[in-house]
Amino acid sequence: MAVARLFAVALLASVAPLSGATSTFATSNPIRKVVTMLQAMQTKVTEEGTKAEELFGKYMCYCKNSGGDLAASIQAAEEKIAELGPVIEGAEEKKLKTEEELKSDQDERMAAETAMAEATALREKEKAVYDQFMAESSPNLAALGKAIAAVEKGMAGGFLQTHAASVLRNFLSSSKDVMDTDRQELLAFLSAKEGDEYAPQSGEITGILKTIKDEMFAEEQETMATEAAAVKSFEELMAAKKKEVAALSKSIEEKLERIGLLGVKIAQMKNDLGDSAQSFEEDKAFLADIEKNCASKSDVHEEEKKMRAEEIVALADTIKILNDDDALDLFKKTLPSASMSFVQVESTSAEQRKQAMTVLAQVREHVQVSQGRHRIDIVMLALSG
């Protein structure tokens, strides 16, 4: 109220006529002009407050909506981060386990392939031994058969000149399976000269030849049976190993594909996790900034609202003072009388401006910049001019 009163007095002093007569007051009431000006100022301040309140409401709506959206985004990112962690860990464990199984399959396939190679090499050696045995046994058995038939028919002399006799002679010379006594007797028989005859009724040579043939035939049959069994075992082993290798190869291909897919999935989830973590931190920082700015804006708005209310009250009080009868009497006292000279009028006006400047300076000390100090500065500038 004191500020308003001082402001009113200053205004009265500033609008007091600097020249002219009392008749001027009759035609135009300066106090009414000042009141009208103050009422216009009051209306303007009120409109500014309404506009500021509207803008503040929109800003706070933005704060609320943006804050809500960011909070939802932060919560979603937080939930996704919490969800992705265990999923990535589980996928990595599954990938590691699959890699271990892949290594086991690869080792087993390599062992199977090695077993196949070793079995093939052994079979080739056994086959070579068998082929060599049969290459020697078959001619020897044939020669023994021919010798037995010739001796039994009394045609030993003719047989001794054949290739079969030469084969039999070589066999007896090199074989370790024939007893020495039998070997010597048979070699002596095979060395007989042409024209010598053998008496088959003794049966000694025939018996030795048949015994050797029977033993060789039995050995050949056994060798053939052994070879057949070895071939069958080899083929069964190879079939089983090929089946095992095929199954392992298929398993290896599936595991390689699974490992590749898991690797891609893990990489994608890690990228997603990184993006979510970055978005989470950025949204948190943005939300904190919005909350800070919104809180600061709210404080500034409340302070401006308070100052604007004080200004409106000050204007209302000033208008009330100026509308009072005491203000009219005070204004009349400031008017120069008709008997005053021009010099006296000028002197009185200068003194009034000086008094007004003093009052305005006092008012200015009690008014903050935000409370409309610039308006007082304008009045002081007008008085000083």
Short mmCIF file of C-alpha atoms in Angstrom, two decimals, residues 93-298:
data_model
loop_
_atom_site.label_atom_id
_atom_site.label_comp_id
_atom_site.label_asym_id
_atom_site.label_seq_id
_atom_site.Cartn_x
_atom_site.Cartn_y
_atom_site.Cartn_z
CA GLU A 93 26.04 -72.28 -22.82
CA LYS A 94 24.07 -74.16 -25.47
CA LYS A 95 26.57 -73.10 -28.15
CA LEU A 96 29.51 -74.22 -25.99
CA LYS A 97 27.86 -77.59 -25.33
CA THR A 98 27.11 -78.05 -29.03
CA GLU A 99 30.74 -77.23 -29.87
CA GLU A 100 31.90 -79.88 -27.40
CA GLU A 101 29.51 -82.42 -28.95
CA LEU A 102 30.77 -81.42 -32.40
CA LYS A 103 34.37 -82.04 -31.32
CA SER A 104 33.35 -85.47 -29.98
CA ASP A 105 31.58 -86.35 -33.25
CA GLN A 106 34.56 -85.20 -35.29
CA ASP A 107 36.92 -87.32 -33.15
CA GLU A 108 34.65 -90.35 -33.46
CA ARG A 109 34.40 -89.93 -37.23
CA MET A 110 38.14 -89.62 -37.51
CA ALA A 111 38.56 -92.79 -35.39
CA ALA A 112 36.06 -94.61 -37.63
CA GLU A 113 37.84 -93.48 -40.78
CA THR A 114 41.19 -94.52 -39.28
CA ALA A 115 39.74 -97.94 -38.39
CA MET A 116 38.48 -98.29 -41.96
CA ALA A 117 41.88 -97.38 -43.39
CA GLU A 118 43.67 -99.79 -41.05
CA ALA A 119 41.18 -102.59 -41.82
CA THR A 120 41.59 -101.98 -45.56
CA ALA A 121 45.37 -102.11 -45.28
CA LEU A 122 45.19 -105.34 -43.26
CA ARG A 123 42.74 -106.88 -45.74
CA GLU A 124 45.04 -106.06 -48.60
CA LYS A 125 47.93 -107.77 -46.81
CA GLU A 126 45.82 -110.83 -45.97
CA LYS A 127 44.56 -110.99 -49.56
CA ALA A 128 48.11 -110.82 -50.87
CA VAL A 129 49.15 -113.69 -48.59
CA TYR A 130 46.09 -115.70 -49.62
CA ASP A 131 46.66 -115.08 -53.30
CA GLN A 132 50.27 -116.15 -52.98
CA PHE A 133 49.28 -119.28 -51.07
CA MET A 134 46.67 -120.23 -53.63
CA ALA A 135 49.10 -119.50 -56.47
CA GLU A 136 51.46 -122.09 -54.98
CA SER A 137 48.93 -124.58 -53.56
CA SER A 138 46.75 -125.08 -56.63
CA PRO A 139 49.58 -126.15 -59.02
CA ASN A 140 51.09 -128.35 -56.32
CA LEU A 141 47.78 -130.13 -55.67
CA ALA A 142 47.28 -130.57 -59.43
CA ALA A 143 50.76 -132.03 -59.76
CA LEU A 144 50.16 -134.41 -56.86
CA GLY A 145 46.90 -135.55 -58.44
CA LYS A 146 48.56 -136.22 -61.77
CA ALA A 147 51.43 -138.08 -60.06
CA ILE A 148 49.05 -140.29 -58.08
CA ALA A 149 47.01 -141.12 -61.17
CA ALA A 150 50.13 -141.93 -63.21
CA VAL A 151 51.63 -144.15 -60.52
CA GLU A 152 48.37 -146.00 -60.00
CA LYS A 153 48.11 -146.64 -63.76
CA GLY A 154 51.73 -147.78 -64.02
CA MET A 155 52.64 -144.82 -66.18
CA ALA A 156 55.13 -143.21 -63.81
CA GLY A 157 57.82 -143.08 -66.49
CA GLY A 158 55.69 -140.95 -68.77
CA PHE A 159 54.72 -138.64 -65.88
CA LEU A 160 58.35 -137.98 -65.00
CA GLN A 161 58.79 -136.18 -68.30
CA THR A 162 55.86 -133.78 -67.74
CA HIS A 163 55.74 -130.22 -66.40
CA ALA A 164 53.68 -131.50 -63.45
CA ALA A 165 56.64 -133.67 -62.36
CA SER A 166 58.89 -130.60 -62.45
CA VAL A 167 56.37 -128.64 -60.33
CA LEU A 168 56.17 -131.51 -57.84
CA ARG A 169 59.94 -131.78 -57.69
CA ASN A 170 60.29 -128.07 -56.88
CA PHE A 171 57.56 -128.31 -54.23
CA LEU A 172 59.22 -131.24 -52.45
CA SER A 173 62.59 -129.49 -52.52
CA SER A 174 61.27 -126.31 -50.88
CA SER A 175 58.44 -127.50 -48.63
CA LYS A 176 59.07 -127.67 -44.92
CA ASP A 177 55.85 -129.55 -44.25
CA VAL A 178 57.09 -132.86 -45.83
CA MET A 179 59.08 -135.23 -43.66
CA ASP A 180 62.67 -135.70 -44.73
CA THR A 181 62.29 -139.48 -45.26
CA ASP A 182 59.24 -138.94 -47.42
CA ARG A 183 60.94 -136.12 -49.29
CA GLN A 184 64.02 -138.27 -50.05
CA GLU A 185 61.93 -141.21 -51.24
CA LEU A 186 59.73 -139.05 -53.44
CA LEU A 187 62.69 -137.13 -54.88
CA ALA A 188 64.35 -140.47 -55.65
CA PHE A 189 61.17 -141.54 -57.41
CA LEU A 190 61.04 -138.31 -59.40
CA SER A 191 64.71 -138.69 -60.31
CA ALA A 192 64.29 -142.16 -61.82
CA LYS A 193 65.54 -142.53 -65.36
CA GLU A 194 63.34 -143.16 -68.34
CA GLY A 195 62.48 -146.85 -68.62
CA ASP A 196 62.46 -147.43 -64.88
CA GLU A 197 59.18 -148.74 -63.68
CA TYR A 198 57.50 -148.43 -60.30
CA ALA A 199 55.64 -151.37 -58.80
CA PRO A 200 52.32 -149.89 -57.73
CA GLN A 201 51.47 -152.96 -55.70
CA SER A 202 53.81 -151.82 -52.97
CA GLY A 203 51.73 -148.66 -52.64
CA GLU A 204 54.41 -146.84 -50.69
CA ILE A 205 54.91 -143.92 -53.09
CA THR A 206 51.22 -143.68 -53.73
CA GLY A 207 50.50 -143.57 -50.04
CA ILE A 208 52.99 -140.80 -49.43
CA LEU A 209 51.63 -138.74 -52.34
CA LYS A 210 48.04 -139.17 -51.21
CA THR A 211 48.93 -138.23 -47.63
CA ILE A 212 50.68 -135.06 -48.78
CA LYS A 213 47.80 -134.22 -51.11
CA ASP A 214 45.18 -134.76 -48.43
CA GLU A 215 47.09 -132.55 -46.00
CA MET A 216 47.58 -129.84 -48.60
CA PHE A 217 43.96 -130.03 -49.69
CA ALA A 218 42.81 -129.71 -46.08
CA GLU A 219 45.13 -126.76 -45.58
CA GLU A 220 43.85 -125.15 -48.74
CA GLN A 221 40.23 -125.61 -47.67
CA GLU A 222 41.00 -124.17 -44.27
CA THR A 223 42.83 -121.24 -45.84
CA MET A 224 39.92 -120.60 -48.19
CA ALA A 225 37.48 -120.74 -45.27
CA THR A 226 39.66 -118.38 -43.29
CA GLU A 227 39.85 -116.03 -46.26
CA ALA A 228 36.10 -116.13 -46.73
CA ALA A 229 35.54 -115.39 -43.05
CA ALA A 230 38.09 -112.55 -43.20
CA VAL A 231 36.36 -111.08 -46.27
CA LYS A 232 32.96 -111.31 -44.61
CA SER A 233 34.27 -109.73 -41.40
CA PHE A 234 35.94 -106.97 -43.39
CA GLU A 235 32.82 -106.22 -45.38
CA GLU A 236 30.68 -106.16 -42.24
CA LEU A 237 33.18 -103.88 -40.51
CA MET A 238 33.34 -101.54 -43.50
CA ALA A 239 29.55 -101.46 -43.79
CA ALA A 240 29.17 -100.65 -40.08
CA LYS A 241 31.93 -98.03 -40.18
CA LYS A 242 30.52 -96.42 -43.32
CA LYS A 243 27.13 -96.22 -41.65
CA GLU A 244 28.75 -94.76 -38.53
CA VAL A 245 30.71 -92.22 -40.58
CA ALA A 246 27.56 -91.22 -42.48
CA ALA A 247 25.61 -90.75 -39.24
CA LEU A 248 28.46 -88.79 -37.68
CA SER A 249 28.83 -86.64 -40.80
CA LYS A 250 25.13 -85.79 -40.71
CA SER A 251 25.36 -85.00 -37.00
CA ILE A 252 28.42 -82.82 -37.62
CA GLU A 253 26.62 -80.88 -40.37
CA GLU A 254 23.60 -80.32 -38.14
CA LYS A 255 25.77 -79.17 -35.24
CA LEU A 256 27.77 -76.83 -37.48
CA GLU A 257 24.53 -75.28 -38.71
CA ARG A 258 23.19 -75.05 -35.16
CA ILE A 259 26.41 -73.42 -33.94
CA GLY A 260 26.26 -70.92 -36.80
CA LEU A 261 22.65 -70.00 -36.07
CA LEU A 262 23.37 -69.70 -32.35
CA GLY A 263 26.36 -67.47 -33.10
CA VAL A 264 24.24 -65.16 -35.24
CA LYS A 265 21.45 -65.14 -32.64
CA ILE A 266 23.87 -64.36 -29.82
CA ALA A 267 25.45 -61.53 -31.83
CA GLN A 268 22.02 -60.07 -32.59
CA MET A 269 20.93 -60.31 -28.95
CA LYS A 270 24.18 -58.68 -27.77
CA ASN A 271 23.68 -55.84 -30.25
CA ASP A 272 20.09 -55.53 -29.06
CA LEU A 273 21.29 -55.52 -25.46
CA GLY A 274 23.84 -52.81 -26.23
CA ASP A 275 21.23 -50.68 -27.99
CA SER A 276 18.77 -51.17 -25.12
CA ALA A 277 21.41 -50.24 -22.54
CA GLN A 278 22.36 -47.12 -24.50
CA SER A 279 18.71 -46.14 -24.95
CA PHE A 280 18.12 -46.81 -21.24
CA GLU A 281 20.94 -44.46 -20.18
CA GLU A 282 19.99 -41.77 -22.70
CA ASP A 283 16.32 -41.86 -21.71
CA LYS A 284 17.24 -41.70 -18.02
CA ALA A 285 19.44 -38.67 -18.61
CA PHE A 286 16.76 -37.00 -20.77
CA LEU A 287 14.06 -37.72 -18.19
CA ALA A 288 16.22 -36.28 -15.41
CA ASP A 289 16.82 -33.18 -17.54
CA ILE A 290 13.11 -32.82 -18.28
CA GLU A 291 12.21 -33.21 -14.60
CA LYS A 292 14.86 -30.65 -13.66
CA ASN A 293 13.73 -28.17 -16.33
CA CYS A 294 10.07 -28.69 -15.55
CA ALA A 295 10.66 -28.20 -11.83
CA SER A 296 12.71 -25.08 -12.55
CA LYS A 297 10.03 -23.77 -14.91
CA SER A 298 7.41 -24.41 -12.26
#
